[in-house]
PDB file of C-alpha atoms in Angstrom:
ATOM      1  CA  MET A   1     -20.228  13.933 -99.200  1.00  0.00           C
ATOM      2  CA  GLY A   2     -23.278  14.886 -97.190  1.00  0.00           C
ATOM      3  CA  ALA A   3     -26.161  12.730 -96.034  1.00  0.00           C
ATOM      4  CA  ASP A   4     -27.561  11.976 -99.491  1.00  0.00           C
ATOM      5  CA  GLN A   5     -24.364  10.394-100.861  1.00  0.00           C
ATOM      6  CA  GLN A   6     -22.948   6.997 -99.944  1.00  0.00           C
ATOM      7  CA  GLN A   7     -19.536   7.181 -98.246  1.00  0.00           C
ATOM      8  CA  GLY A   8     -16.951   4.437 -97.949  1.00  0.00           C
ATOM      9  CA  TYR A   9     -15.301   3.980 -94.561  1.00  0.00           C
ATOM     10  CA  PRO A  10     -12.789   4.773 -93.258  1.00  0.00           C
ATOM     11  CA  PHE A  11     -12.195   8.197 -94.796  1.00  0.00           C
ATOM     12  CA  THR A  12     -10.384  11.410 -93.938  1.00  0.00           C
ATOM     13  CA  PRO A  13     -12.464  14.466 -94.842  1.00  0.00           C
ATOM     14  CA  ARG A  14     -10.732  17.627 -96.026  1.00  0.00           C
ATOM     15  CA  SER A  15     -13.842  19.760 -95.435  1.00  0.00           C
ATOM     16  CA  ALA A  16     -16.768  19.672 -93.013  1.00  0.00           C
ATOM     17  CA  THR A  17     -19.076  19.505 -96.048  1.00  0.00           C
ATOM     18  CA  ALA A  18     -17.914  15.868 -96.450  1.00  0.00           C
ATOM     19  CA  LEU A  19     -19.267  14.982 -93.001  1.00  0.00           C
ATOM     20  CA  THR A  20     -22.689  13.654 -92.050  1.00  0.00           C
ATOM     21  CA  VAL A  21     -24.446  13.914 -88.688  1.00  0.00           C
ATOM     22  CA  GLY A  22     -23.682  10.699 -86.826  1.00  0.00           C
ATOM     23  CA  ASP A  23     -20.180  10.175 -88.236  1.00  0.00           C
ATOM     24  CA  LEU A  24     -17.950   8.351 -85.743  1.00  0.00           C
ATOM     25  CA  ILE A  25     -14.392   9.500 -85.047  1.00  0.00           C
ATOM     26  CA  PRO A  26     -12.338   7.090 -82.898  1.00  0.00           C
ATOM     27  CA  VAL A  27      -9.573   8.481 -80.691  1.00  0.00           C
ATOM     28  CA  GLN A  28      -6.911   6.209 -79.216  1.00  0.00           C
ATOM     29  CA  GLY A  29      -5.682   7.047 -75.743  1.00  0.00           C
ATOM     30  CA  ASP A  30      -2.134   6.887 -74.478  1.00  0.00           C
ATOM     31  CA  THR A  31      -2.829   3.558 -72.705  1.00  0.00           C
ATOM     32  CA  ALA A  32      -4.173   1.809 -75.842  1.00  0.00           C
ATOM     33  CA  GLY A  33      -7.855   2.295 -74.982  1.00  0.00           C
ATOM     34  CA  TRP A  34     -10.310   3.969 -77.352  1.00  0.00           C
ATOM     35  CA  ALA A  35     -12.940   6.696 -77.093  1.00  0.00           C
ATOM     36  CA  CYS A  36     -15.263   8.140 -79.698  1.00  0.00           C
ATOM     37  CA  LEU A  37     -16.203  11.588 -80.928  1.00  0.00           C
ATOM     38  CA  GLN A  38     -19.393  11.861 -82.966  1.00  0.00           C
ATOM     39  CA  VAL A  39     -20.513  14.552 -85.389  1.00  0.00           C
ATOM     40  CA  LEU A  40     -23.697  15.968 -83.849  1.00  0.00           C
ATOM     41  CA  GLU A  41     -24.364  19.081 -85.919  1.00  0.00           C
ATOM     42  CA  LEU A  42     -23.235  20.698 -89.131  1.00  0.00           C
ATOM     43  CA  ALA A  43     -23.656  24.360 -89.958  1.00  0.00           C
ATOM     44  CA  PRO A  44     -25.084  24.996 -93.419  1.00  0.00           C
ATOM     45  CA  ARG A  45     -22.264  25.522 -95.925  1.00  0.00           C
ATOM     46  CA  ALA A  46     -19.584  25.605 -93.200  1.00  0.00           C
ATOM     47  CA  ARG A  47     -16.386  24.068 -94.498  1.00  0.00           C
ATOM     48  CA  SER A  48     -14.089  24.250 -91.490  1.00  0.00           C
ATOM     49  CA  TYR A  49     -16.098  23.726 -88.289  1.00  0.00           C
ATOM     50  CA  PHE A  50     -18.752  21.407 -86.868  1.00  0.00           C
ATOM     51  CA  ILE A  51     -20.169  20.211 -83.527  1.00  0.00           C
ATOM     52  CA  VAL A  52     -18.875  16.995 -81.960  1.00  0.00           C
ATOM     53  CA  GLY A  53     -19.909  15.082 -78.906  1.00  0.00           C
ATOM     54  CA  LEU A  54     -17.530  13.126 -76.686  1.00  0.00           C
ATOM     55  CA  LEU A  55     -19.488   9.920 -76.231  1.00  0.00           C
ATOM     56  CA  ASP A  56     -19.999   8.040 -72.981  1.00  0.00           C
ATOM     57  CA  TRP A  57     -18.067   5.056 -74.329  1.00  0.00           C
ATOM     58  CA  ARG A  58     -14.641   3.464 -73.900  1.00  0.00           C
ATOM     59  CA  GLY A  59     -13.297   0.259 -75.356  1.00  0.00           C
ATOM     60  CA  SER A  60     -10.212  -1.803 -76.043  1.00  0.00           C
ATOM     61  CA  LEU A  61     -10.856  -1.670 -79.811  1.00  0.00           C
ATOM     62  CA  PRO A  62     -11.960   1.190 -82.074  1.00  0.00           C
ATOM     63  CA  PRO A  63     -15.732   1.724 -81.934  1.00  0.00           C
ATOM     64  CA  GLY A  64     -18.162   0.608 -84.574  1.00  0.00           C
ATOM     65  CA  PRO A  65     -21.749   1.800 -85.061  1.00  0.00           C
ATOM     66  CA  ALA A  66     -23.189  -1.037 -82.941  1.00  0.00           C
ATOM     67  CA  ASP A  67     -20.819  -0.232 -80.065  1.00  0.00           C
ATOM     68  CA  VAL A  68     -21.990   3.365 -79.635  1.00  0.00           C
ATOM     69  CA  ARG A  69     -25.635   3.097 -80.712  1.00  0.00           C
ATOM     70  CA  THR A  70     -26.928   4.108 -77.262  1.00  0.00           C
ATOM     71  CA  ALA A  71     -23.931   6.151 -76.059  1.00  0.00           C
ATOM     72  CA  ALA A  72     -25.012   9.694 -75.258  1.00  0.00           C
ATOM     73  CA  PRO A  73     -22.622  12.650 -75.520  1.00  0.00           C
ATOM     74  CA  LEU A  74     -20.929  13.572 -72.244  1.00  0.00           C
ATOM     75  CA  ARG A  75     -19.894  16.946 -73.659  1.00  0.00           C
ATOM     76  CA  ARG A  76     -20.542  18.875 -76.858  1.00  0.00           C
ATOM     77  CA  ALA A  77     -18.352  21.473 -78.514  1.00  0.00           C
ATOM     78  CA  MET A  78     -17.545  23.136 -81.779  1.00  0.00           C
ATOM     79  CA  THR A  79     -14.264  21.990 -83.317  1.00  0.00           C
ATOM     80  CA  ARG A  80     -12.468  22.276 -86.630  1.00  0.00           C
ATOM     81  CA  ILE A  81     -11.680  20.099 -89.644  1.00  0.00           C
ATOM     82  CA  GLU A  82      -8.035  20.039 -88.519  1.00  0.00           C
ATOM     83  CA  VAL A  83      -8.881  17.086 -86.240  1.00  0.00           C
ATOM     84  CA  PHE A  84      -8.602  15.184 -89.534  1.00  0.00           C
ATOM     85  CA  THR A  85      -6.185  17.203 -91.669  1.00  0.00           C
ATOM     86  CA  GLU A  86      -3.631  17.885 -88.904  1.00  0.00           C
ATOM     87  CA  GLY A  87      -4.583  15.410 -86.160  1.00  0.00           C
ATOM     88  CA  GLY A  88      -4.734  12.330 -88.369  1.00  0.00           C
ATOM     89  CA  LEU A  89      -8.167  11.141 -87.228  1.00  0.00           C
ATOM     90  CA  GLU A  90     -10.648   9.524 -89.609  1.00  0.00           C
ATOM     91  CA  VAL A  91     -14.334   8.707 -89.837  1.00  0.00           C
ATOM     92  CA  VAL A  92     -14.962   4.961 -89.443  1.00  0.00           C
ATOM     93  CA  GLY A  93     -18.742   4.682 -89.588  1.00  0.00           C
ATOM     94  CA  ASN A  94     -22.039   6.353 -88.820  1.00  0.00           C
ATOM     95  CA  SER A  95     -24.690   5.882 -86.146  1.00  0.00           C
ATOM     96  CA  ALA A  96     -27.681   8.045 -85.313  1.00  0.00           C
ATOM     97  CA  PRO A  97     -26.761  10.291 -82.345  1.00  0.00           C
ATOM     98  CA  ALA A  98     -28.328   9.416 -78.990  1.00  0.00           C
ATOM     99  CA  ASP A  99     -28.693  13.079 -78.043  1.00  0.00           C
ATOM    100  CA  GLU A 100     -32.457  13.492 -77.974  1.00  0.00           C
ATOM    101  CA  GLY A 101     -33.534  16.617 -76.107  1.00  0.00           C
ATOM    102  CA  GLN A 102     -30.105  18.253 -75.981  1.00  0.00           C
ATOM    103  CA  GLU A 103     -29.773  21.862 -77.061  1.00  0.00           C
ATOM    104  CA  ARG A 104     -28.590  22.635 -80.560  1.00  0.00           C
ATOM    105  CA  PHE A 105     -25.801  25.083 -81.340  1.00  0.00           C
ATOM    106  CA  PHE A 106     -26.952  25.969 -84.824  1.00  0.00           C
ATOM    107  CA  GLY A 107     -30.339  27.460 -85.550  1.00  0.00           C
ATOM    108  CA  PRO A 108     -32.527  30.250 -84.232  1.00  0.00           C
ATOM    109  CA  GLY A 109     -33.287  28.563 -80.893  1.00  0.00           C
ATOM    110  CA  TYR A 110     -29.686  28.948 -79.769  1.00  0.00           C
ATOM    111  CA  ILE A 111     -29.235  32.666 -80.388  1.00  0.00           C
ATOM    112  CA  GLY A 112     -27.706  34.398 -77.382  1.00  0.00           C
ATOM    113  CA  LYS A 113     -26.481  31.202 -75.716  1.00  0.00           C
ATOM    114  CA  ARG A 114     -22.844  30.263 -75.253  1.00  0.00           C
ATOM    115  CA  THR A 115     -21.164  27.640 -77.377  1.00  0.00           C
ATOM    116  CA  GLN A 116     -18.270  25.647 -75.986  1.00  0.00           C
ATOM    117  CA  THR A 117     -15.366  25.545 -78.430  1.00  0.00           C
ATOM    118  CA  TRP A 118     -12.499  23.074 -78.538  1.00  0.00           C
ATOM    119  CA  GLY A 119      -9.564  23.658 -80.820  1.00  0.00           C
ATOM    120  CA  TRP A 120      -8.738  20.604 -82.877  1.00  0.00           C
ATOM    121  CA  MET A 121      -5.937  19.582 -80.484  1.00  0.00           C
ATOM    122  CA  ALA A 122      -8.244  19.999 -77.476  1.00  0.00           C
ATOM    123  CA  ALA A 123     -10.861  17.749 -79.113  1.00  0.00           C
ATOM    124  CA  ILE A 124      -8.244  15.041 -79.596  1.00  0.00           C
ATOM    125  CA  THR A 125      -6.923  15.519 -76.043  1.00  0.00           C
ATOM    126  CA  ARG A 126     -10.453  15.203 -74.611  1.00  0.00           C
ATOM    127  CA  GLY A 127     -10.910  11.981 -76.565  1.00  0.00           C
ATOM    128  CA  LYS A 128      -7.587  10.594 -75.348  1.00  0.00           C
ATOM    129  CA  ARG A 129      -8.423  11.444 -71.748  1.00  0.00           C
ATOM    130  CA  GLN A 130     -11.798   9.672 -72.095  1.00  0.00           C
ATOM    131  CA  ALA A 131     -10.072   6.617 -73.608  1.00  0.00           C
ATOM    132  CA  ASP A 132      -7.624   6.558 -70.683  1.00  0.00           C
ATOM    133  CA  GLY A 133     -10.391   6.990 -68.080  1.00  0.00           C
ATOM    134  CA  LEU A 134      -9.179  10.451 -67.076  1.00  0.00           C
ATOM    135  CA  GLU A 135     -11.922  12.707 -68.468  1.00  0.00           C
ATOM    136  CA  ALA A 136     -13.899  14.171 -65.557  1.00  0.00           C
ATOM    137  CA  LEU A 137     -17.456  15.312 -65.992  1.00  0.00           C
TER     138      LEU A 137
END
């Protein structure tokens, strides 16, 4: 979809080109709590990978944009579209990221720096651990 097209929520993207920076991805823990991943960066024309942040937020219900408006990312990593296509997650809304001043993975300013990568299952596991109060900084 991209930022210039209106998207209905919830939706399950089949490509990273359907995502928009700020998209919210709820993850339910094993103890019924919820955490939230947020799309922080998109590589130009990349169809299978994107940067997510594990937000500093937990709740008893899935998050909405108002719930995470000021939640900053605890961790950032590159992950893959399989969080949706294989992991069954979906995008439920959009909120501007609260990540002012954090380094960017994509772009010339990040050349030569290391990028943390989570496989799609690791991204879901990190979200579940945050929802269950087990994710350590």
